[in-house]
């Protein structure tokens, strides 16, 4: 500009004779949007006095006078505006202002005036939709801190014509990083004024957005869908509009909230699912909670924005939108709570699932959502209550740090005055499924306190044989290894636990025995009573139909392994083998595996010196020994057994037994296994099991009789059940489940893993790979399958060979031989009379 040279033309009296390009420079062309090539093209052009049709200029006319311009200004009312501006400015500012010449100078070209005006209009239109991104601009006027609040209370919103908020990402990602975290709370008057200002700004912003959206090509189609489309189409259209601009579409969010509160179930549930997805994916932030409008730094607004109007309005709009969104989300949570109390089960289930997903994904309103889900543990519909307990378990799996909070809320529900027993049962079931760790000792101690408080109440009621007591004992067993509690508090309940063992059903008694084992395993004075209770449970009729075989056999193995009395171990083994013929093959195989492991740890339990003689079919004769000598030897053994440990408290009155124990033979019904006189051979029971109808049972028994260890890598309680045997008749593998489905969540799901066969059991019995293994590699319980399908495969191969050798034609000799087998051979030249019924006599003779 200043450094560029510009061609100056002296004004001419006859402007029609001068060139258009005399005053045209390269700068003018560039400002008009042209290039250097355009300037080279037009710089030598002249009009040579040519006139454009319809355009006449009166160059000889007098210029406009100042009086005429003043009259025009007075008529338009500009004088009042100037007076206001002059009153606000100082004398120095007025002196520095430049004077503007409104009259057209004589001899100035009107074409140049039009060109300059065109350039200015183009610049204005080019910067029309420009949004300021910087916090401070050149027009920012700093204000004193003392007048900031006063200026904000007098703030009045002036409507805009252009959009201020243009989002290209999630609205909550457009955060203001410079906002202070600690600030003073704003006055009520300031909050009210700024709330009104932000509300008007947001309404104006939404109206501008709607006007621009209506200009788009798909606006008419959207309106048609919203008015006459199906319910699913309306939901989709509302979702698209909210996702496109959530700040400008609060009214569409209100429409969805109204649909949730309608009585129509279909519309209500669809709107519920739509809002749930919108809040999770687009509206709620992941790492923070929403704030109300007054929770933002309103007093520091002027200092944060440095007085810039656009930045101030942008912040106020976003803050106000966040507060409005928080209110609408609270309305949605209230609607979910109402739907969860509906009479229709499917509506309640969907509402609870929606609350669970919101609770897992977002931190907003988590306290209210958690209370609502926990409250559904007392729902009259047992399916809904069970689903609520399952969802709480999944919640703890997703957020392990919430265990303490969830346990506290469930505890409040359990101790509620008018709570039902069923709600308490589902709450206890949830608590006993929690997976604890060694770092959660306080939480485990709190759980044990809850369990024993309910244990006392139910024992006083006399309601001991119930599901509730089993759930309580299961919870104590799972929490006790991690709890840091006083052992004396638990020992107070030992007498009650022993009573429970003999009163309740088998499953509950197993839970009580497991707790007693954990508590009394280190107390020698209590071991006799514990082993007597466990010894008695082996004869419980509920053992056969129980589903706690794994738990019971595990407890039995640990108890036998820990016991130091060899005679008591022999009594347990003998009774276990005695009840095996009354159980199923799976329990028998598991018992034999247990016996093999016990013998491996304690080799001296069984003596096989007479095994070969007992297995023979021949009779054996043995001399009768003197009874006196036998009784003396038995008395010595008894005294040796009693002198192993010092005299302590026991449930056996040893002084009163005297020499009666020496005269007694084996007593299968004795209550104390230590004095049942079971220290004899167990070959008889094993011999009977070696002749069992199930091949696996017979094989395991033979292995123990050979003094060998059973090496079995599977689970006999699952592998030898009837359903697994029937599965082998289905000649294909079941549908594979994903890892998440197979693993599940919670303790109960970890126990119920999907059955996965191993080794030969994973191959179909009719496959070529299975047949190629050889009979020696086939399990004994599947040899029948192997032999059957091997013979079937051989027959199929022979038939295939015969079919391949024959060409399909029949020779005359073969045909004659076939006829000879059907009817007697006839003489070649003998005349034969036709008899239509002759075949009747032939059939009779043949028969």
Coordinates of N, CA and C in Angstrom, one line a residue, residues 395-603:
X395 N -22.8 -55.6 38.2 CA -22.3 -54.3 38.5 C -21.0 -54.3 39.3
X396 N -20.9 -55.2 40.3 CA -19.7 -55.3 41.1 C -18.6 -55.8 40.3
X397 N -18.9 -56.7 39.4 CA -17.8 -57.3 38.5 C -17.2 -56.2 37.6
X398 N -18.1 -55.3 37.1 CA -17.6 -54.2 36.2 C -16.9 -53.1 37.1
X399 N -17.3 -52.8 38.3 CA -16.7 -51.8 39.1 C -16.4 -52.4 40.5
X400 N -15.3 -53.0 40.6 CA -14.9 -53.7 41.9 C -14.8 -52.7 43.1
X401 N -14.5 -51.4 42.8 CA -14.4 -50.4 43.8 C -15.7 -50.0 44.4
X402 N -16.8 -50.4 43.8 CA -18.1 -50.1 44.4 C -18.6 -51.1 45.3
X403 N -17.8 -52.1 45.7 CA -18.3 -53.2 46.6 C -18.8 -52.7 47.9
X404 N -18.0 -51.8 48.5 CA -18.4 -51.3 49.8 C -19.6 -50.5 49.8
X405 N -19.8 -49.7 48.7 CA -21.0 -48.8 48.6 C -22.2 -49.7 48.4
X406 N -22.1 -50.7 47.5 CA -23.2 -51.6 47.2 C -23.6 -52.4 48.5
X407 N -22.6 -52.9 49.2 CA -22.9 -53.7 50.4 C -23.6 -52.8 51.5
X408 N -23.2 -51.5 51.6 CA -23.9 -50.6 52.5 C -25.3 -50.4 52.2
X409 N -25.6 -50.2 50.9 CA -27.0 -50.0 50.4 C -27.8 -51.2 50.6
X410 N -27.3 -52.4 50.4 CA -28.0 -53.7 50.6 C -28.2 -53.9 52.1
X411 N -27.3 -53.5 52.9 CA -27.5 -53.7 54.3 C -28.6 -52.8 54.8
X412 N -28.7 -51.6 54.3 CA -29.9 -50.7 54.7 C -31.2 -51.4 54.3
X413 N -31.2 -52.0 53.1 CA -32.4 -52.7 52.7 C -32.8 -53.9 53.6
X414 N -31.8 -54.6 54.0 CA -32.0 -55.8 54.9 C -32.5 -55.4 56.2
X415 N -32.1 -54.3 56.8 CA -32.6 -53.9 58.1 C -33.7 -52.9 58.1
X416 N -34.4 -52.8 56.9 CA -35.6 -52.0 56.8 C -36.7 -52.6 57.7
X417 N -37.5 -51.8 58.3 CA -38.5 -52.3 59.3 C -39.5 -53.3 58.7
X418 N -40.1 -53.0 57.6 CA -41.2 -53.8 57.1 C -40.7 -54.6 55.8
X419 N -39.5 -55.0 55.8 CA -39.0 -55.7 54.6 C -39.5 -57.1 54.7
X420 N -39.7 -57.7 53.5 CA -40.2 -59.1 53.5 C -39.0 -60.1 53.6
X421 N -39.3 -61.3 54.0 CA -38.3 -62.3 54.1 C -37.7 -62.7 52.8
X422 N -38.5 -62.6 51.7 CA -38.0 -62.9 50.4 C -37.0 -61.9 49.9
X423 N -37.3 -60.6 50.2 CA -36.3 -59.6 49.8 C -35.0 -59.8 50.6
X424 N -35.1 -60.1 51.9 CA -33.9 -60.4 52.6 C -33.1 -61.6 52.1
X425 N -33.8 -62.6 51.6 CA -33.2 -63.8 51.0 C -32.4 -63.4 49.8
X426 N -33.0 -62.6 48.9 CA -32.3 -62.2 47.6 C -31.1 -61.3 47.9
X427 N -31.3 -60.5 49.0 CA -30.1 -59.7 49.4 C -29.0 -60.5 49.9
X428 N -29.3 -61.5 50.7 CA -28.2 -62.4 51.2 C -27.6 -63.2 50.1
X429 N -28.4 -63.6 49.2 CA -27.9 -64.4 48.0 C -26.9 -63.5 47.2
X430 N -27.2 -62.2 47.0 CA -26.3 -61.4 46.3 C -25.0 -61.2 47.1
X431 N -25.1 -61.0 48.4 CA -23.9 -60.8 49.3 C -23.0 -62.0 49.3
X432 N -23.6 -63.2 49.3 CA -22.7 -64.4 49.4 C -22.1 -64.8 48.1
X433 N -22.4 -64.0 47.0 CA -21.8 -64.2 45.7 C -20.6 -63.3 45.4
X434 N -20.4 -62.4 46.4 CA -19.3 -61.4 46.2 C -17.9 -62.2 46.2
X435 N -17.1 -61.8 45.3 CA -15.7 -62.4 45.2 C -14.8 -61.5 46.0
X436 N -14.3 -61.9 47.1 CA -13.5 -61.1 48.0 C -12.0 -61.4 47.8
X437 N -11.2 -60.5 48.3 CA -9.7 -60.7 48.2 C -9.1 -60.4 49.6
X438 N -7.8 -60.7 49.7 CA -7.1 -60.5 51.0 C -7.0 -59.1 51.4
X439 N -7.2 -58.2 50.4 CA -7.1 -56.7 50.8 C -8.4 -56.2 51.3
X440 N -9.5 -57.0 51.3 CA -10.8 -56.5 51.7 C -11.2 -57.2 53.0
X441 N -10.4 -57.1 54.0 CA -10.6 -57.7 55.3 C -11.8 -57.1 56.1
X442 N -11.8 -55.7 56.0 CA -12.9 -55.0 56.7 C -14.3 -55.3 56.1
X443 N -14.3 -55.4 54.8 CA -15.6 -55.7 54.1 C -16.0 -57.2 54.4
X444 N -15.1 -58.1 54.5 CA -15.4 -59.5 54.8 C -15.9 -59.6 56.3
X445 N -15.3 -58.8 57.2 CA -15.8 -58.8 58.6 C -17.2 -58.2 58.7
X446 N -17.4 -57.2 57.9 CA -18.8 -56.6 57.9 C -19.8 -57.6 57.4
X447 N -19.5 -58.4 56.4 CA -20.4 -59.4 55.9 C -20.7 -60.5 56.9
X448 N -19.6 -60.9 57.6 CA -19.8 -61.9 58.6 C -20.7 -61.4 59.7
X449 N -20.6 -60.1 60.1 CA -21.5 -59.6 61.1 C -22.9 -59.6 60.6
X450 N -23.2 -59.3 59.3 CA -24.5 -59.3 58.8 C -25.1 -60.8 58.8
X451 N -24.2 -61.7 58.4 CA -24.7 -63.1 58.4 C -25.1 -63.6 59.7
X452 N -24.2 -63.4 60.7 CA -24.5 -64.0 62.1 C -25.7 -63.2 62.8
X453 N -25.9 -62.0 62.4 CA -27.1 -61.3 63.0 C -28.4 -61.9 62.5
X454 N -28.4 -62.3 61.2 CA -29.6 -62.9 60.7 C -29.6 -64.4 61.2
X455 N -28.5 -65.0 61.4 CA -28.4 -66.4 61.8 C -29.1 -66.5 63.2
X456 N -28.8 -65.6 64.1 CA -29.4 -65.6 65.4 C -30.9 -65.4 65.3
X457 N -31.4 -64.5 64.5 CA -32.8 -64.3 64.4 C -33.6 -65.5 63.9
X458 N -33.0 -66.2 62.9 CA -33.7 -67.3 62.3 C -33.6 -68.5 63.2
X459 N -32.6 -68.6 64.0 CA -32.5 -69.7 65.0 C -33.5 -69.5 66.1
X460 N -33.7 -68.3 66.5 CA -34.7 -68.0 67.6 C -36.1 -68.3 67.1
X461 N -36.3 -68.0 65.8 CA -37.7 -68.3 65.2 C -37.9 -69.8 65.1
X462 N -36.8 -70.6 65.1 CA -37.0 -72.0 64.8 C -37.0 -72.3 63.3
X463 N -36.8 -71.3 62.5 CA -36.8 -71.5 61.0 C -35.4 -71.8 60.6
X464 N -34.9 -73.1 60.9 CA -33.6 -73.4 60.6 C -33.5 -74.2 59.3
X465 N -34.5 -75.0 59.0 CA -34.4 -75.8 57.8 C -35.0 -75.0 56.6
X466 N -34.3 -74.0 56.2 CA -34.8 -73.2 55.1 C -33.6 -72.8 54.2
X467 N -34.0 -72.2 53.1 CA -33.0 -71.7 52.1 C -32.2 -70.5 52.7
X468 N -32.8 -69.7 53.6 CA -32.2 -68.6 54.1 C -31.0 -69.0 55.0
X469 N -31.1 -70.1 55.8 CA -30.0 -70.5 56.6 C -28.9 -71.0 55.7
X470 N -29.2 -71.8 54.7 CA -28.2 -72.2 53.8 C -27.4 -71.1 53.1
X471 N -28.1 -70.0 52.7 CA -27.5 -68.9 52.1 C -26.6 -68.2 53.1
X472 N -27.0 -68.1 54.4 CA -26.2 -67.4 55.4 C -24.9 -68.2 55.7
X473 N -25.0 -69.5 55.8 CA -23.8 -70.4 56.1 C -22.9 -70.3 54.9
X474 N -23.4 -70.3 53.7 CA -22.6 -70.2 52.5 C -21.8 -68.9 52.4
X475 N -22.5 -67.8 52.8 CA -21.8 -66.5 52.9 C -20.7 -66.5 53.9
X476 N -20.9 -67.1 55.1 CA -19.9 -67.1 56.1 C -18.7 -67.9 55.7
X477 N -19.0 -69.1 55.0 CA -17.8 -69.9 54.5 C -17.0 -69.1 53.5
X478 N -17.6 -68.3 52.7 CA -16.8 -67.6 51.7 C -16.1 -66.4 52.2
X479 N -16.7 -65.8 53.3 CA -16.1 -64.6 53.8 C -15.1 -64.8 54.9
X480 N -15.2 -66.0 55.6 CA -14.3 -66.3 56.8 C -12.8 -66.3 56.4
X481 N -12.4 -66.9 55.3 CA -10.9 -66.9 55.1 C -10.3 -65.6 54.9
X482 N -11.1 -64.5 54.5 CA -10.6 -63.2 54.3 C -10.9 -62.2 55.4
X483 N -11.7 -62.6 56.4 CA -12.1 -61.7 57.4 C -11.1 -61.7 58.6
X484 N -11.0 -60.5 59.2 CA -10.1 -60.4 60.4 C -11.0 -60.1 61.6
X485 N -11.6 -61.3 62.1 CA -12.5 -61.2 63.2 C -12.0 -62.0 64.4
X486 N -12.6 -61.7 65.5 CA -12.3 -62.5 66.7 C -12.9 -63.9 66.6
X487 N -12.1 -64.9 66.8 CA -12.5 -66.3 66.7 C -13.5 -66.6 67.8
X488 N -13.4 -66.0 68.9 CA -14.3 -66.3 70.1 C -15.7 -65.9 69.7
X489 N -15.9 -64.9 68.9 CA -17.3 -64.5 68.5 C -18.0 -65.6 67.7
X490 N -17.2 -66.3 66.9 CA -17.8 -67.3 66.1 C -17.9 -68.6 66.9
X491 N -17.0 -68.8 67.8 CA -17.1 -70.0 68.7 C -18.3 -70.0 69.6
X492 N -18.9 -68.8 69.8 CA -20.1 -68.7 70.6 C -21.3 -69.5 69.9
X493 N -21.2 -69.6 68.6 CA -22.3 -70.2 67.8 C -22.0 -71.7 67.5
X494 N -21.0 -72.3 68.0 CA -20.6 -73.7 67.6 C -21.7 -74.7 68.1
X495 N -22.2 -74.5 69.3 CA -23.2 -75.4 69.7 C -24.5 -75.3 68.8
X496 N -24.8 -74.1 68.4 CA -26.0 -74.0 67.5 C -25.7 -74.6 66.2
X497 N -24.4 -74.5 65.7 CA -24.1 -75.0 64.4 C -24.2 -76.6 64.4
X498 N -23.7 -77.2 65.5 CA -23.8 -78.6 65.6 C -25.2 -79.1 65.7
X499 N -26.1 -78.3 66.3 CA -27.5 -78.7 66.3 C -28.1 -78.6 64.9
X500 N -27.7 -77.5 64.2 CA -28.2 -77.3 62.9 C -27.7 -78.5 62.0
X501 N -26.5 -79.0 62.2 CA -26.1 -80.1 61.3 C -27.0 -81.3 61.4
X502 N -27.5 -81.6 62.6 CA -28.4 -82.8 62.8 C -29.9 -82.6 62.5
X503 N -30.2 -81.3 62.3 CA -31.7 -81.0 62.1 C -32.0 -80.7 60.6
X504 N -31.2 -79.9 60.0 CA -31.5 -79.4 58.6 C -31.2 -80.5 57.6
X505 N -31.6 -80.1 56.3 CA -31.3 -81.1 55.2 C -29.9 -81.2 54.9
X506 N -29.6 -82.1 54.0 CA -28.2 -82.5 53.8 C -27.4 -81.3 53.2
X507 N -27.9 -80.5 52.3 CA -27.1 -79.4 51.7 C -26.8 -78.4 52.7
X508 N -27.7 -78.0 53.6 CA -27.5 -77.0 54.6 C -26.5 -77.6 55.6
X509 N -26.6 -78.8 56.0 CA -25.7 -79.4 56.9 C -24.2 -79.5 56.4
X510 N -24.1 -79.6 55.1 CA -22.7 -79.6 54.5 C -22.1 -78.2 54.7
X511 N -23.0 -77.2 54.5 CA -22.5 -75.8 54.7 C -22.0 -75.6 56.1
X512 N -22.8 -76.1 57.1 CA -22.5 -75.9 58.5 C -21.2 -76.7 58.8
X513 N -21.1 -77.9 58.3 CA -19.8 -78.7 58.5 C -18.6 -78.0 58.0
X514 N -18.8 -77.3 56.8 CA -17.6 -76.6 56.2 C -17.2 -75.5 57.1
X515 N -18.2 -74.8 57.7 CA -17.9 -73.7 58.6 C -17.2 -74.2 59.9
X516 N -17.7 -75.3 60.4 CA -17.1 -75.9 61.6 C -15.7 -76.4 61.3
X517 N -15.5 -76.9 60.1 CA -14.1 -77.3 59.8 C -13.1 -76.1 59.8
X518 N -13.6 -75.0 59.2 CA -12.7 -73.8 59.2 C -12.4 -73.3 60.6
X519 N -13.5 -73.3 61.4 CA -13.3 -72.7 62.8 C -12.5 -73.6 63.7
X520 N -12.8 -74.9 63.7 CA -12.3 -75.9 64.7 C -11.1 -76.7 64.2
X521 N -10.6 -76.4 63.0 CA -9.5 -77.2 62.5 C -8.2 -77.1 63.3
X522 N -8.1 -76.0 64.0 CA -6.9 -75.8 64.8 C -7.1 -76.1 66.3
X523 N -8.3 -76.5 66.6 CA -8.7 -76.8 68.0 C -8.8 -78.3 68.2
X524 N -7.9 -78.9 68.9 CA -7.9 -80.4 69.1 C -9.0 -80.8 70.0
X525 N -9.5 -80.0 70.9 CA -10.5 -80.4 71.8 C -11.9 -80.5 71.1
X526 N -12.0 -79.9 69.9 CA -13.3 -80.0 69.2 C -13.3 -81.0 68.0
X527 N -12.2 -81.7 67.8 CA -12.1 -82.5 66.6 C -13.0 -83.8 66.7
X528 N -13.1 -84.4 67.9 CA -13.9 -85.6 68.1 C -15.4 -85.3 67.7
X529 N -15.8 -84.2 68.2 CA -17.3 -83.9 68.0 C -17.5 -83.6 66.5
X530 N -16.5 -82.9 65.9 CA -16.7 -82.6 64.4 C -16.7 -83.9 63.6
X531 N -15.7 -84.8 63.9 CA -15.6 -86.1 63.1 C -16.8 -87.0 63.4
X532 N -17.4 -86.9 64.5 CA -18.6 -87.7 64.8 C -19.8 -87.2 63.9
X533 N -19.9 -85.9 63.8 CA -21.0 -85.3 63.0 C -20.7 -85.6 61.5
X534 N -19.5 -85.5 61.1 CA -19.2 -85.9 59.7 C -19.4 -87.4 59.4
X535 N -19.0 -88.2 60.3 CA -19.2 -89.7 60.2 C -20.7 -90.0 60.1
X536 N -21.5 -89.3 60.8 CA -22.9 -89.6 60.8 C -23.5 -89.1 59.5
X537 N -23.0 -88.1 58.9 CA -23.6 -87.6 57.6 C -23.4 -88.5 56.5
X538 N -22.4 -89.4 56.6 CA -22.2 -90.4 55.5 C -23.4 -91.3 55.3
X539 N -24.2 -91.5 56.3 CA -25.4 -92.3 56.3 C -26.7 -91.5 56.0
X540 N -26.5 -90.3 55.7 CA -27.7 -89.4 55.5 C -28.4 -89.9 54.2
X541 N -29.7 -90.1 54.2 CA -30.4 -90.5 53.0 C -30.4 -89.4 51.9
X542 N -30.2 -88.1 52.3 CA -30.2 -87.1 51.4 C -29.0 -87.0 50.5
X543 N -28.0 -87.8 50.8 CA -26.8 -87.8 50.1 C -27.0 -88.2 48.6
X544 N -27.9 -89.1 48.4 CA -28.0 -89.6 47.0 C -28.6 -88.6 46.1
X545 N -29.6 -87.8 46.6 CA -30.2 -86.8 45.7 C -29.6 -85.4 45.8
X546 N -28.6 -85.3 46.6 CA -28.0 -84.0 46.8 C -27.2 -83.5 45.6
X547 N -27.1 -82.2 45.4 CA -26.3 -81.6 44.4 C -25.0 -81.0 44.9
X548 N -24.7 -81.4 46.1 CA -23.4 -80.9 46.8 C -22.4 -82.0 46.9
X549 N -22.4 -83.0 46.0 CA -21.4 -84.1 46.1 C -20.0 -83.6 46.0
X550 N -19.7 -82.6 45.2 CA -18.4 -82.1 45.1 C -17.9 -81.4 46.4
X551 N -18.8 -80.6 46.9 CA -18.5 -80.0 48.2 C -18.3 -81.0 49.3
X552 N -19.1 -82.0 49.4 CA -19.1 -82.9 50.5 C -17.8 -83.8 50.4
X553 N -17.5 -84.3 49.2 CA -16.3 -85.1 49.0 C -15.0 -84.3 49.2
X554 N -15.0 -83.1 48.9 CA -13.9 -82.2 49.1 C -13.7 -82.0 50.6
X555 N -14.8 -81.8 51.3 CA -14.7 -81.7 52.8 C -14.2 -83.0 53.4
X556 N -14.7 -84.1 52.9 CA -14.3 -85.4 53.5 C -12.8 -85.6 53.2
X557 N -12.3 -85.3 52.0 CA -10.9 -85.5 51.7 C -10.0 -84.6 52.6
X558 N -10.4 -83.4 52.8 CA -9.5 -82.5 53.7 C -9.6 -83.0 55.1
X559 N -10.7 -83.5 55.6 CA -10.8 -83.9 56.9 C -10.0 -85.2 57.2
X560 N -10.0 -86.1 56.2 CA -9.2 -87.4 56.3 C -7.7 -87.0 56.2
X561 N -7.4 -86.1 55.4 CA -6.0 -85.8 55.2 C -5.4 -85.1 56.5
X562 N -6.3 -84.3 57.2 CA -5.8 -83.6 58.4 C -5.8 -84.5 59.6
X563 N -6.6 -85.5 59.6 CA -6.8 -86.4 60.8 C -5.5 -87.2 61.0
X564 N -5.1 -87.3 62.3 CA -3.9 -88.0 62.7 C -4.2 -89.5 63.1
X565 N -5.5 -89.8 63.3 CA -5.9 -91.1 63.8 C -6.0 -92.0 62.7
X566 N -5.3 -93.1 62.6 CA -5.4 -94.1 61.5 C -6.6 -94.9 61.6
X567 N -7.0 -95.2 62.9 CA -8.2 -96.0 63.0 C -9.5 -95.3 62.6
X568 N -9.5 -94.0 62.8 CA -10.6 -93.2 62.4 C -10.7 -93.0 60.9
X569 N -9.5 -92.9 60.3 CA -9.5 -92.9 58.8 C -10.0 -94.2 58.2
X570 N -9.6 -95.3 58.8 CA -10.1 -96.6 58.3 C -11.6 -96.7 58.4
X571 N -12.2 -96.2 59.6 CA -13.6 -96.2 59.8 C -14.3 -95.4 58.7
X572 N -13.8 -94.2 58.4 CA -14.4 -93.4 57.3 C -14.4 -94.1 56.0
X573 N -13.2 -94.7 55.7 CA -13.1 -95.3 54.3 C -14.0 -96.5 54.2
X574 N -14.1 -97.3 55.3 CA -15.0 -98.5 55.3 C -16.5 -98.0 55.1
X575 N -16.9 -97.0 55.8 CA -18.3 -96.6 55.7 C -18.5 -95.9 54.3
X576 N -17.5 -95.3 53.7 CA -17.7 -94.7 52.4 C -17.8 -95.8 51.4
X577 N -17.0 -96.8 51.5 CA -17.2 -98.0 50.5 C -18.5 -98.7 50.7
X578 N -19.0 -98.7 51.9 CA -20.3 -99.4 52.2 C -21.5 -98.7 51.6
X579 N -21.4 -97.4 51.5 CA -22.5 -96.6 50.9 C -22.4 -96.5 49.4
X580 N -21.3 -96.9 48.8 CA -21.1 -96.7 47.4 C -22.1 -97.5 46.6
X581 N -22.4 -98.8 46.9 CA -23.3 -99.6 46.1 C -24.7 -98.9 46.0
X582 N -25.1 -98.1 46.9 CA -26.4 -97.4 46.9 C -26.3 -96.1 46.1
X583 N -25.2 -95.7 45.6 CA -25.1 -94.4 44.9 C -24.9 -94.7 43.4
X584 N -24.9 -93.6 42.7 CA -24.7 -93.7 41.2 C -23.3 -93.9 40.8
X585 N -23.0 -94.3 39.5 CA -21.6 -94.5 39.1 C -20.7 -93.3 39.2
X586 N -21.3 -92.1 39.0 CA -20.4 -90.9 39.1 C -19.9 -90.7 40.6
X587 N -20.8 -90.9 41.6 CA -20.3 -90.8 43.0 C -19.4 -91.9 43.3
X588 N -19.6 -93.1 42.9 CA -18.7 -94.2 43.2 C -17.3 -94.0 42.6
X589 N -17.2 -93.5 41.4 CA -15.9 -93.3 40.8 C -15.2 -92.1 41.5
X590 N -16.0 -91.1 41.9 CA -15.3 -90.0 42.6 C -14.8 -90.5 44.0
X591 N -15.6 -91.3 44.6 CA -15.2 -91.9 45.9 C -13.9 -92.7 45.8
X592 N -13.8 -93.5 44.7 CA -12.6 -94.3 44.5 C -11.4 -93.5 44.2
X593 N -11.6 -92.4 43.5 CA -10.5 -91.5 43.2 C -10.1 -90.8 44.5
X594 N -11.0 -90.4 45.4 CA -10.7 -89.9 46.7 C -9.9 -90.9 47.5
X595 N -10.4 -92.1 47.5 CA -9.7 -93.2 48.3 C -8.3 -93.4 47.8
X596 N -8.1 -93.3 46.5 CA -6.7 -93.5 45.9 C -5.8 -92.4 46.3
X597 N -6.3 -91.1 46.4 CA -5.5 -90.0 46.8 C -5.2 -90.1 48.3
X598 N -6.1 -90.5 49.1 CA -5.8 -90.7 50.6 C -4.8 -91.8 50.8
X599 N -4.9 -92.9 50.1 CA -3.9 -93.9 50.2 C -2.5 -93.5 49.7
X600 N -2.5 -92.6 48.7 CA -1.2 -92.1 48.2 C -0.6 -91.2 49.3
X601 N -1.4 -90.5 50.0 CA -0.8 -89.6 51.1 C -0.5 -90.4 52.3
X602 N -1.3 -91.4 52.7 CA -1.1 -92.2 53.8 C -1.1 -93.7 53.4
X603 N 0.0 -94.2 53.0 CA 0.1 -95.6 52.4 C -0.3 -96.7 53.4

